[in-house]
Coordinates of C-alpha atoms and ligand atoms in Angstrom, one line a residue:
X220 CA 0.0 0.0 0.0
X221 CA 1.5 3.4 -0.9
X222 CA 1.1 6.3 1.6
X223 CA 0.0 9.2 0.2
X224 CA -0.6 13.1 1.6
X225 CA -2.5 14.4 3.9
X226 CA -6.0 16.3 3.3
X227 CA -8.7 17.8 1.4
X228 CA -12.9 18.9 1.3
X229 CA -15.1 21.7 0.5
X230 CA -18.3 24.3 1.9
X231 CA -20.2 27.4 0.9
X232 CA -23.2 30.3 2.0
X233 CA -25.0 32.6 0.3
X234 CA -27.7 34.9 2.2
X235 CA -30.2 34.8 0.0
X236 CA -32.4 32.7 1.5
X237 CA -34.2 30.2 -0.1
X238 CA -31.5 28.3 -2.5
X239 CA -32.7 25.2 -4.3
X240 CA -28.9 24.6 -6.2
X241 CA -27.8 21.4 -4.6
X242 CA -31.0 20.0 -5.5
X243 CA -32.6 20.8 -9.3
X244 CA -33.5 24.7 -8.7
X245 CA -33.5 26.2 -12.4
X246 CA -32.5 29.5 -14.1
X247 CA -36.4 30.9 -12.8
X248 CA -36.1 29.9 -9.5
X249 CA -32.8 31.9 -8.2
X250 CA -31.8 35.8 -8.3
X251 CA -29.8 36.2 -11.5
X252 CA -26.4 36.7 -9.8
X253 CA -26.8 33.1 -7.7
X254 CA -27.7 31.5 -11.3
X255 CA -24.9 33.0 -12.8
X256 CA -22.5 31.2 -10.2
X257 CA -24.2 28.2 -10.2
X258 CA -25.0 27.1 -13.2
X259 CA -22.2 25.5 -14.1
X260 CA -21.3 24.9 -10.9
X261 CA -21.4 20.6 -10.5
X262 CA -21.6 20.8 -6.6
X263 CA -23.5 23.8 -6.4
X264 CA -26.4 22.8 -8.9
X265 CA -27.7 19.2 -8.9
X266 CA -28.5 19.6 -13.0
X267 CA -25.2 20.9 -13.9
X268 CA -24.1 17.7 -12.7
X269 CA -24.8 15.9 -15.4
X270 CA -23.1 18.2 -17.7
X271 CA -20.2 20.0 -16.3
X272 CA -16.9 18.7 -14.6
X273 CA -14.8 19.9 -11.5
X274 CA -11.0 19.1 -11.1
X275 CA -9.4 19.3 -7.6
X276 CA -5.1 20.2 -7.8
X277 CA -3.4 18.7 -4.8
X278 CA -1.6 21.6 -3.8
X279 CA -2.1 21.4 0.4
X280 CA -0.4 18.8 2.0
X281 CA -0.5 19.8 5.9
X282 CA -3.4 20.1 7.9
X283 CA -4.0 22.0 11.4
X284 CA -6.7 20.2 13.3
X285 CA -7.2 16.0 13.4
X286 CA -10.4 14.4 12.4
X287 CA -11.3 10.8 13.9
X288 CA -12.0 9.6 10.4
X289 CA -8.8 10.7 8.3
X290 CA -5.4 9.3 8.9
X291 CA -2.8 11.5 7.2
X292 CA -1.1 9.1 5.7
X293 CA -3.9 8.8 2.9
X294 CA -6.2 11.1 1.0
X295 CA -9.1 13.0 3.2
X296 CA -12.0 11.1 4.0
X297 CA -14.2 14.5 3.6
X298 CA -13.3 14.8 0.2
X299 CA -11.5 11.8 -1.1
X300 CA -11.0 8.1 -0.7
X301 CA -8.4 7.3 2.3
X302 CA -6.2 5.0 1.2
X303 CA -5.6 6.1 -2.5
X304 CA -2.5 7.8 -4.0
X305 CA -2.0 11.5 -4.3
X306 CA 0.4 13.4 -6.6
X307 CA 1.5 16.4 -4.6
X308 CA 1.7 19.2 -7.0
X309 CA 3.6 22.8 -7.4
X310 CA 1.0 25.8 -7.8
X311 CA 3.3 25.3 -11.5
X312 CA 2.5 21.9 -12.0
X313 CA -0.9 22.5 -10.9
X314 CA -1.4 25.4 -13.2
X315 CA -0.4 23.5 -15.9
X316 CA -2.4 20.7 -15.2
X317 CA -5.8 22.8 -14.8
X318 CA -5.1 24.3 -18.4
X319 CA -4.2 20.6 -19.9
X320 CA -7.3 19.3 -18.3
X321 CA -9.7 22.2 -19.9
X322 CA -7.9 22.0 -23.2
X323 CA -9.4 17.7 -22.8
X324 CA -12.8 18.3 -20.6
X325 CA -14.6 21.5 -22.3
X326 CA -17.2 20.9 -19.8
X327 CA -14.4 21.1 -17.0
X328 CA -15.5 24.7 -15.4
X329 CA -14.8 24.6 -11.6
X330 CA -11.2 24.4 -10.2
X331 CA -11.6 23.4 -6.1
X332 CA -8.6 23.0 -3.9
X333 CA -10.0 20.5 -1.3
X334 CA -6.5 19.2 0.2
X335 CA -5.2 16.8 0.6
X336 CA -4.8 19.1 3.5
X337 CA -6.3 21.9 4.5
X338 CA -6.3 24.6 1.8
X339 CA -6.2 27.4 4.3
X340 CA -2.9 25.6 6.2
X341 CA -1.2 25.8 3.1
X342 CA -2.1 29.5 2.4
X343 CA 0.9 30.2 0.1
X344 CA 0.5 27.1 -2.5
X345 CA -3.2 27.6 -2.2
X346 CA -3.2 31.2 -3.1
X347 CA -0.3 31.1 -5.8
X348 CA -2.4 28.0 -7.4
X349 CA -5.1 30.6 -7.7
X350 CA -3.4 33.5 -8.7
X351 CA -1.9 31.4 -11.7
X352 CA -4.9 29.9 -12.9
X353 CA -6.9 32.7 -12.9
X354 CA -4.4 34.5 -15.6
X355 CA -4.2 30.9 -17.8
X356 CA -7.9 30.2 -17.7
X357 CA -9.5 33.1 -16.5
X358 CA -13.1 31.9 -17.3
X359 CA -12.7 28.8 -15.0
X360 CA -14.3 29.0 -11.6
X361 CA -12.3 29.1 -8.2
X362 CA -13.6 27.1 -5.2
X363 CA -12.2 26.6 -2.1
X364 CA -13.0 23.9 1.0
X365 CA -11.7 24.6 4.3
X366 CA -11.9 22.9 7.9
X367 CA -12.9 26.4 8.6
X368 CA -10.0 27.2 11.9
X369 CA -7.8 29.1 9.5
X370 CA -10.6 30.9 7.9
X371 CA -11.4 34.3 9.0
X372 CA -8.1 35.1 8.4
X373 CA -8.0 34.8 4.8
X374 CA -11.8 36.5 4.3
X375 CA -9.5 38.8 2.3
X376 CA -6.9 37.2 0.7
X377 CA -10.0 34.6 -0.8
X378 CA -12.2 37.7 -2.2
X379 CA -9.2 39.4 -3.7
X380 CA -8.6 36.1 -5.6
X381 CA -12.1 35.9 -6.5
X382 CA -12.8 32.8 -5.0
X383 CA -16.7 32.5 -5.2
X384 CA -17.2 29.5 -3.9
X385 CA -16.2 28.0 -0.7
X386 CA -16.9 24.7 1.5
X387 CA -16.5 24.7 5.2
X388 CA -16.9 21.2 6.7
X389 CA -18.9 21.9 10.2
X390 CA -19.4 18.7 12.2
X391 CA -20.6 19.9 15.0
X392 CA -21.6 23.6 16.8
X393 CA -21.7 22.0 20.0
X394 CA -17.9 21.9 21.5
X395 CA -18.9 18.3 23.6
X396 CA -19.8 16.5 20.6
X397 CA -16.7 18.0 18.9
X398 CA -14.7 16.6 21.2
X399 CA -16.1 13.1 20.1
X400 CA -14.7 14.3 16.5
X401 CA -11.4 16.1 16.7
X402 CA -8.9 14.9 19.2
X403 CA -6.8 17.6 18.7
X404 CA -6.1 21.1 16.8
X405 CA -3.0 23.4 15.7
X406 CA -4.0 27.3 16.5
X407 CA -1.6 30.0 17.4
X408 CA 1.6 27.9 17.7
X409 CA -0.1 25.3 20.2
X410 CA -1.2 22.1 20.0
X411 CA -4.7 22.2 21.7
X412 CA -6.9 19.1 22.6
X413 CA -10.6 18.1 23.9
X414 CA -13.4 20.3 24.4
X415 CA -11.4 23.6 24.6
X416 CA -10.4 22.8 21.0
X417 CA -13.5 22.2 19.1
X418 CA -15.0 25.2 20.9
X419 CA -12.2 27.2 19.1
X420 CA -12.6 25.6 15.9
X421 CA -16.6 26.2 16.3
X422 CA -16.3 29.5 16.6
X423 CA -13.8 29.6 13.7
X424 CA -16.1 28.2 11.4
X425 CA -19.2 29.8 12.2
X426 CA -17.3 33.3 12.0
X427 CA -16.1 32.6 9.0
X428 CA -19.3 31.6 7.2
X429 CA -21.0 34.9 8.7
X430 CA -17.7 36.7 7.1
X431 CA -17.9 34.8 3.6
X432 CA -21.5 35.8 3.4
X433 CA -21.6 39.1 4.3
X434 CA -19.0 39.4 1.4
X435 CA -21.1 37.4 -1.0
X436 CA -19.5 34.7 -1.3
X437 CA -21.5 31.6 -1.8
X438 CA -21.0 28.9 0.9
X439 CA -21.7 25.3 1.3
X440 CA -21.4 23.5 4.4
X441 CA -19.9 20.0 4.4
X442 CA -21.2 17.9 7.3
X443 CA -19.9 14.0 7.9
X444 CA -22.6 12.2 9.4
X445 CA -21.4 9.7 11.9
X446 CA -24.3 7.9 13.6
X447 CA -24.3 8.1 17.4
X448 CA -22.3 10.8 17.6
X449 CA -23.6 13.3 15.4
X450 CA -26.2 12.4 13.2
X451 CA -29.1 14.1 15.3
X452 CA -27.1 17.3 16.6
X453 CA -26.6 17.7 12.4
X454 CA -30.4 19.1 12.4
X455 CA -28.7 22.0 14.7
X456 CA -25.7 22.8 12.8
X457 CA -28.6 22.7 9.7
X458 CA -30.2 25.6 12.0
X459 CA -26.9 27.0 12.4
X460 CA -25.5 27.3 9.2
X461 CA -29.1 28.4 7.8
X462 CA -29.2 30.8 9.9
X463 CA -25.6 32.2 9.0
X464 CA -26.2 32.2 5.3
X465 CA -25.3 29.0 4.0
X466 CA -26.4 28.3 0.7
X467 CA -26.1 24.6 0.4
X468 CA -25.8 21.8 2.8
X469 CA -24.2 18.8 1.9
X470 CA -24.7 15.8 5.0
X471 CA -22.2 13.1 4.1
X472 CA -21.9 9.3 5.3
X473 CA -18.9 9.3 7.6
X474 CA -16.6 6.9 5.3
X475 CA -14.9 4.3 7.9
X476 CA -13.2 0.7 7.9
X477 CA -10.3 -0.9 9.5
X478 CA -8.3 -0.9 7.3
X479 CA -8.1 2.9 6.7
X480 CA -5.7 3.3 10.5
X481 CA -8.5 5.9 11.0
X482 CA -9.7 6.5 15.1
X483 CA -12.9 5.5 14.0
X484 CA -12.0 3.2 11.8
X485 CA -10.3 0.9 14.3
X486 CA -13.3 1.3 16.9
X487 CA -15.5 0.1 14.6
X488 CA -17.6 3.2 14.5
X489 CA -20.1 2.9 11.6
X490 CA -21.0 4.5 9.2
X491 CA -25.1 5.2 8.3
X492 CA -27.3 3.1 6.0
X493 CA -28.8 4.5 2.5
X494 CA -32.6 5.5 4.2
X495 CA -30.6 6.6 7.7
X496 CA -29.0 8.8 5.3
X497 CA -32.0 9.8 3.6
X498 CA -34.1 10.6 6.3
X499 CA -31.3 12.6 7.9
X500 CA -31.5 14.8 4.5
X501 CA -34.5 14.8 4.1
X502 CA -35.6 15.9 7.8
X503 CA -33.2 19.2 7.6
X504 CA -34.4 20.1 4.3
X505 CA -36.7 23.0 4.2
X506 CA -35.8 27.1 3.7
X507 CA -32.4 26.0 2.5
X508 CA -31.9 22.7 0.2
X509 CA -29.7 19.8 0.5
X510 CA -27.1 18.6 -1.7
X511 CA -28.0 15.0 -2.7
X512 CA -25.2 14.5 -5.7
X513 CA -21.5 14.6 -3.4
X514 CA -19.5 12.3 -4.4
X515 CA -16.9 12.6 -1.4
X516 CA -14.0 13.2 -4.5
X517 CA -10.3 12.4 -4.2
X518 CA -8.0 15.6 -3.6
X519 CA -6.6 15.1 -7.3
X520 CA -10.0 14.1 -8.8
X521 CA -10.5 15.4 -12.5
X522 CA -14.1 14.8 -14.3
X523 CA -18.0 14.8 -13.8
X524 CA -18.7 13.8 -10.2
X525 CA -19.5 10.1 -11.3
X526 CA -16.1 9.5 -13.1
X527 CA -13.0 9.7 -12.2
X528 CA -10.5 10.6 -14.5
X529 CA -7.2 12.0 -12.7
X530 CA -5.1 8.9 -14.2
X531 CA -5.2 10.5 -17.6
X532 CA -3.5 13.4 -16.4
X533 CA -0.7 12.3 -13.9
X534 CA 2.5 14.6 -13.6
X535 CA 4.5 12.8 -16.3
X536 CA 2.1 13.0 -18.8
X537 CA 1.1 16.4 -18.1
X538 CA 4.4 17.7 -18.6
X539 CA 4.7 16.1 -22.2
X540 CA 1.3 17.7 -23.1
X541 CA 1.1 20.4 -25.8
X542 CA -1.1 22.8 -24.8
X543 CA -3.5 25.0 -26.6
X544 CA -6.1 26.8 -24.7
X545 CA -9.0 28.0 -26.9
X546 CA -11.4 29.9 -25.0
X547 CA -14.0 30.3 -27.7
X548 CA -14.1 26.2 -28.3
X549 CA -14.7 25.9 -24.7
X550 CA -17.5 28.6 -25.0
X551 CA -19.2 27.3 -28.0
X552 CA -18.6 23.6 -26.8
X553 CA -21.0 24.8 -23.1
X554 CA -23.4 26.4 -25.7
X555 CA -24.3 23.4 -26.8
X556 CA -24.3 22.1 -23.6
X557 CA -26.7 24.8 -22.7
X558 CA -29.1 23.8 -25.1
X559 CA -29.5 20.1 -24.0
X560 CA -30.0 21.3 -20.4
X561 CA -32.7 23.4 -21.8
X562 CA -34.1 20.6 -23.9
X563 CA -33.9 18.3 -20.5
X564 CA -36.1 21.0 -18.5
X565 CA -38.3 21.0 -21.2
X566 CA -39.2 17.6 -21.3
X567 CA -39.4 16.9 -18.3
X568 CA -41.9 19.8 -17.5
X569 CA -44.2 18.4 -20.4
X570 CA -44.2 15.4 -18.7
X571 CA -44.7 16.6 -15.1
X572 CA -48.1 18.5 -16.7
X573 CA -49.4 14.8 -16.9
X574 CA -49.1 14.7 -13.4
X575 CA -51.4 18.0 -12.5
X576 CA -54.3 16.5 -11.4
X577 CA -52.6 13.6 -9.5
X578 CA -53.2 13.5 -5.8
X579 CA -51.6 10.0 -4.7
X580 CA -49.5 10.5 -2.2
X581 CA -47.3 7.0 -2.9
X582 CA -43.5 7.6 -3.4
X583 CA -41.9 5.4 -5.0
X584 CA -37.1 5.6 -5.4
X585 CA -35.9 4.4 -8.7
X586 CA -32.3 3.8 -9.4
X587 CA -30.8 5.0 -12.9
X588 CA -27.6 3.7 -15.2
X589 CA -26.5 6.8 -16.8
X590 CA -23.1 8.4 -18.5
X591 CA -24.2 12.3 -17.8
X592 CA -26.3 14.4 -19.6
X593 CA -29.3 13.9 -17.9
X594 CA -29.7 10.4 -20.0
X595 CA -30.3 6.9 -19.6
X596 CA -27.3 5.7 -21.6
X597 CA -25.4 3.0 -19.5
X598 CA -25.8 -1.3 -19.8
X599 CA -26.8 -2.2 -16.2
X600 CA -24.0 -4.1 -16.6
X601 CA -21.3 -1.5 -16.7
X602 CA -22.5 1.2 -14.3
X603 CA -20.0 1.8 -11.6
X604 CA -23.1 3.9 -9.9
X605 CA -26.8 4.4 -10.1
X606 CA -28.6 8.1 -9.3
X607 CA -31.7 7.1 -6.8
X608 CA -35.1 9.3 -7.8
X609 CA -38.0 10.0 -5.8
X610 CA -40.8 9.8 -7.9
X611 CA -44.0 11.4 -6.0
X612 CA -47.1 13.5 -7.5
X613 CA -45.0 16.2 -7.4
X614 CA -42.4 14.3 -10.2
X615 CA -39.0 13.6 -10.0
X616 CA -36.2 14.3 -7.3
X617 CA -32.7 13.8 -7.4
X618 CA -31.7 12.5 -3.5
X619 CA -28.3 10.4 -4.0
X620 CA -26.1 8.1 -5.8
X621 CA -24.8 4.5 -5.1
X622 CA -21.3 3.2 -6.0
X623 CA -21.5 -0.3 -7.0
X624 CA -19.5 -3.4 -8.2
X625 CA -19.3 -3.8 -11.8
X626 CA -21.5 -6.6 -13.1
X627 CA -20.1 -6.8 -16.4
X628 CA -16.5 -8.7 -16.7
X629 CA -16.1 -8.9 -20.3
X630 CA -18.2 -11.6 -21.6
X631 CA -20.0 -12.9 -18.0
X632 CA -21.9 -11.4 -15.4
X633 CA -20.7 -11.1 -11.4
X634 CA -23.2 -13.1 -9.3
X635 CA -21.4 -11.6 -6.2
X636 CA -21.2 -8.5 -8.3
X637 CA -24.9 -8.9 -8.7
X638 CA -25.7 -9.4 -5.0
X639 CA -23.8 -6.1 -3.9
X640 CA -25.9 -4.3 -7.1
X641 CA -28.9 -5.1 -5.6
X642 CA -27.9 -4.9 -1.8
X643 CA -27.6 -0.9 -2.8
X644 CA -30.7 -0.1 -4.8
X645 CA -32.4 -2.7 -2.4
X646 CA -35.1 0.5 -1.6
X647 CA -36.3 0.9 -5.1
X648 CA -39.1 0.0 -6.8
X649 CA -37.0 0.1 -10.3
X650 CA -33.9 0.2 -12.1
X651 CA -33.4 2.4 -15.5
X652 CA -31.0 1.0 -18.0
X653 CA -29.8 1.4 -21.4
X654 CA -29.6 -2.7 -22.0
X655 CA -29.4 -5.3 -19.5
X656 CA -29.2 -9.1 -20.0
X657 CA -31.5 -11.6 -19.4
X658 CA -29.9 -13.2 -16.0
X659 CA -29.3 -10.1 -14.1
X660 CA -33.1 -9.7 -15.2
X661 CA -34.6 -12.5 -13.5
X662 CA -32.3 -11.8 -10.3
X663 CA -33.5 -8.1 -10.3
X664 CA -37.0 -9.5 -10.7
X665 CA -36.8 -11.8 -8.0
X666 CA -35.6 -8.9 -5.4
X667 CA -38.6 -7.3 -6.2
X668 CA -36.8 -4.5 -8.6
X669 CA -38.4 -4.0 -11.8
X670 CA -35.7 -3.4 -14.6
X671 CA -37.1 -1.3 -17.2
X672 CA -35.2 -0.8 -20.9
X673 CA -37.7 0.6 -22.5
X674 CA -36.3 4.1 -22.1
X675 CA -32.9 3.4 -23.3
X676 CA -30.9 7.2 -24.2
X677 CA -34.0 9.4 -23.3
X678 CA -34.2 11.5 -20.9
X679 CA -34.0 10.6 -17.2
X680 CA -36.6 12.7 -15.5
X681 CA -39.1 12.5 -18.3
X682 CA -39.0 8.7 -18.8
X683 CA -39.0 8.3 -14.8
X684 CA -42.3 10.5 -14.3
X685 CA -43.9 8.8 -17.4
X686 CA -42.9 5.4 -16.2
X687 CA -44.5 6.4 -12.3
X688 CA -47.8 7.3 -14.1
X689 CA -48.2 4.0 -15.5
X690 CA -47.2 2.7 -11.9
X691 CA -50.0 4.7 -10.8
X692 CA -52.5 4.1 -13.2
X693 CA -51.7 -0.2 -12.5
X694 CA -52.3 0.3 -8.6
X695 CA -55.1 2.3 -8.8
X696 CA -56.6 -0.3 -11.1
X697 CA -55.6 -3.5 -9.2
X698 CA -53.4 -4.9 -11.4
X699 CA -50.5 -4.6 -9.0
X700 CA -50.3 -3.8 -4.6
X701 CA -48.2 -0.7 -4.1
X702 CA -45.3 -1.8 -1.1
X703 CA -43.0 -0.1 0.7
X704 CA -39.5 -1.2 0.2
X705 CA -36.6 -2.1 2.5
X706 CA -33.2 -0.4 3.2
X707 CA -30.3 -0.7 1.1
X708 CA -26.5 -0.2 1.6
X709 CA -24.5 2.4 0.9
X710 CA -20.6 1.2 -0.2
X711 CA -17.9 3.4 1.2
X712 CA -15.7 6.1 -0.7
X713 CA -15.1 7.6 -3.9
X714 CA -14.5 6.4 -7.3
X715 CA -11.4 5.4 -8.0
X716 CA -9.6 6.1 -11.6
X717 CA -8.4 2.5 -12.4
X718 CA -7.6 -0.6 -11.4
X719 CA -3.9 0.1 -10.9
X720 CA -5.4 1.9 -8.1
X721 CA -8.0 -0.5 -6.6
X722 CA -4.6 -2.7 -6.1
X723 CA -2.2 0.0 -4.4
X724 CA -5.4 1.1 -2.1
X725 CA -5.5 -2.2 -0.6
X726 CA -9.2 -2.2 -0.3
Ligands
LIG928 FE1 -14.3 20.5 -5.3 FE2 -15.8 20.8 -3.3 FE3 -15.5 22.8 -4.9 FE4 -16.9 20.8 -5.7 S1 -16.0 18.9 -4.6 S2 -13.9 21.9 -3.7 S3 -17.4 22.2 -4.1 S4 -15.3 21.7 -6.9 FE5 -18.3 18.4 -4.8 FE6 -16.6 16.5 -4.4 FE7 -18.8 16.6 -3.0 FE8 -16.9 18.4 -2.6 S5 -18.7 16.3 -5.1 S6 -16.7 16.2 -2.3 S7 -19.1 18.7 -2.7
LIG929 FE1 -8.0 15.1 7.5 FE2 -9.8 16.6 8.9 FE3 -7.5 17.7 8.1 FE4 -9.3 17.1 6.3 S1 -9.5 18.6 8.0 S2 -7.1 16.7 6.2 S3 -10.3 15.3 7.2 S4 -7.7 16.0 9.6

């Protein structure tokens, strides 16, 4: 196993109330000025998504406080997988990297630095990253995630460098339950441990959030959810951060094993199920919306949230790249991009007027194979994730994702593959593919999930709404017994780029 860096993660706040972007809030539903820095924002809007990439640059190697579920020998658990190599980069290498990567990934628009430290502990890389990148690529946007201690001393230095977007990860607001999460923190030269620590790095946090949005800067807040210790003091750092401005709240599951050397790892301290989850979500969601779509990304991840493709871009190769940075081919190229997202809402909404009159109030998750785009374009038997829908009366929802075992291995299907498939989509009623064979079928069948084909490279919201009227329309006239579903699991970390990888991670 190779030992990699330490750190990473991400935040943000707005002020303006009401702010619908993690979730599917469109062009009509936010002030202009939020749109504009949203809307092609991947964390920040749950359609853009499906479109438009992010790329993190490694850049932060230290950290100043500990977290009970990251061991800095390996990649944040806020952010990234523990246990996966990092390249640690040069604001250079990293500026050349961002511009090699948008020169690939037209749709690549956000640059974050998420670690694998703490951005704000590594002020000078983090800074000179930014300051290079925005003269290379100015039209890419900056984004920033922060433990938050460090933070309202750089309110400055992060609005001169137009940083719009930042992440604070907030745990906790009350100092005894922090205690239970950070053993220990850096501040003023000191080494400072227990509940005098997290009261410190509280107050940090929530200063800095009021600071960031009282400047405008839209924040997100970043919570891990770790069950028994947390998970229900998370509805009052919801209250908290709401209150403060936040823009966006993004509740995690804590990512833990054994194998990771992590405190919590090694006492065994679980994580949350898929419906714990869920309901956790779902229960804080109200004036301000949750982000559904985090992927919990490496520190060097490059691509839409559901791929990962840093391996394509290591140092090495990098380095050998000729570089040409059009501007006006990335422009036109999100144009076009522009115009399926419109034909997406669309569709969709023409759908959804089918539904006007309907007044069932059955809900009903359904899990998706997709590539981006807003399609249904993956076999079942090479998704490496499904999105999960809520289909109600009021149409479709976005509400997570779940990382999966492939099923295809070239030629034959996985029947332990298959098992762990449907252990995580185990609460849906169906499963939306592009093609899928007849064994994996009859399995799905069996467990009670209904694979349906019949949609294959239309649009995901407007084949799941049409699909849950006929679902409607069949219990209503007896031909099948609406049922509530059971739990399902959710597998732990990120996606990885390749299998070199799965090997050196050792998990
Ligand atoms: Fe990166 Fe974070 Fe910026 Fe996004 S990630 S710094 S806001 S550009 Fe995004 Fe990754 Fe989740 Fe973070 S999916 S872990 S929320
Ligand atoms: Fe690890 Fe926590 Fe520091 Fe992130 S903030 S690098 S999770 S110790």
């Amino acid at each position: 196993m190779q030992q990699v860096a330490e750190h990473k993660g991400c935040g943000t706040s707005s002020g303006s109330g009401k702010s619908s972007c993690g979730s599917s809030a469109g062009e009509s539903e936010l002030p202009p000025e939020i749109w504009e820095k949203v809307k092609n924002h991947p964390c920040y809007s749950e359609e853009a998504h499906h479109h438009f990439a992010r790329m993190h640059v490694a850049v932060a190697p230290a950290c100043n406080i500990q977290c009970n579920y990251c061991n800095r020998k390996y990649d944040c658990a806020n952010e990234s997988r523990p246990g996966v190599v990092s390249e640690r980069l040069t604001p250079e290498q990293a500026a050349k990297k961002v511009v090699a990567v948008a020169s690939t990934i037209p749709q690549m628009t956000v640059l974050g630095i998420a670690g694998p430290g703490d951005p704000l502990a590594n002020p000078a890389k983090t800074f000179k990253t930014f300051e290079l990148i925005s003269q290379m690529a100015p039209d890419i946007k900056l984004c920033l995630s922060t433990n938050g201690l460090a933070l309202p001393e750089h309110i400055d230095t992060i609005a001169k460098y137009n940083v719009d977007h930042v992440t604070i990860t907030i745990n906790m607001v009350d100092p005894e339950v922090g205690a239970k999460i950070y053993p220990w923190i850096f501040y003023k030269h000191k080494r400072i441990e227990g509940i005098e620590a997290a009261r410190i790095l509280s107050e940090h946090q929530l200063r800095g959030l009021e600071m960031l949005t009282e400047r405008g800067i839209l924040c997100k807040v970043n919570s891990v959810m770790i069950p028994g210790v947390n998970d229900q003091h998370l509805v009052e750092v919801n209250k908290a951060v709401k209150s403060r401005g936040a823009f966006l709240h993004n509740i995690m599951p804590l990512i833990s094993a054994p194998e990771h050397g992590t405190v919590f790892g090694l006492t065994g301290q679980r994580g949350p199920s898929a419906q714990e989850l869920k309901a956790l979500q779902d229960s804080c969601e109200g004036e301000m919306n949750m982000m559904r779509h985090c992927r919990q990304c490496r520190a060097d991840a490059v691509g839409l949230l559901g791929e990962d493709r840093s391996a394509e871009f290591t140092t090495d190769k990098i380095m050998d790249m000729e570089v040409n940075y059009d501007l006006e081919a990335r422009k036109a190229y999100q144009a076009v991009v522009e115009q399926e997202r419109q034909a997406k809402v669309e569709a969709k909404n023409e759908e959804l007027a089918a539904l006007a009159d309907e007044t069932s109030d059955i809900k009903v998750l359904a899990a998706v194979a997709t590539k981006g785009s807003g399609l249904i374009n993956e076999h079942f038997g090479h998704a490496k994730e499904f999105q999960i829908y809520e289909l109600s009366a009021a149409g479709s929802k976005f509400v997570g994702h779940r990382r999966v075992d492939l099923y295809c291995q070239g030629g034959f299907g996985d029947d332990t593959a298959l098992e762990t498939v449907i252990r995580a989509i185990n609460d849906c009623h169906a499963v939306f593919v592009a093609k899928i064979g007849g064994c994996p079928k009859n399995d799905l069948l069996k467990a009670g999930i209904e694979p349906v084909d019949e949609f294959a490279h239309e649009f995901i919201e407007k084949s799941a709404i049409s699909w849950f009227k006929t679902y409607l329309e069949k219990v209503k006239s007896g031909e099948i017994q609406h049922f509530t579903r059971g739990d399902a699991e959710i597998r732990q970390g990120a996606l990885i780029a390749d299998e070199e990888r799965k090997v050196c991670d050792g998990v």
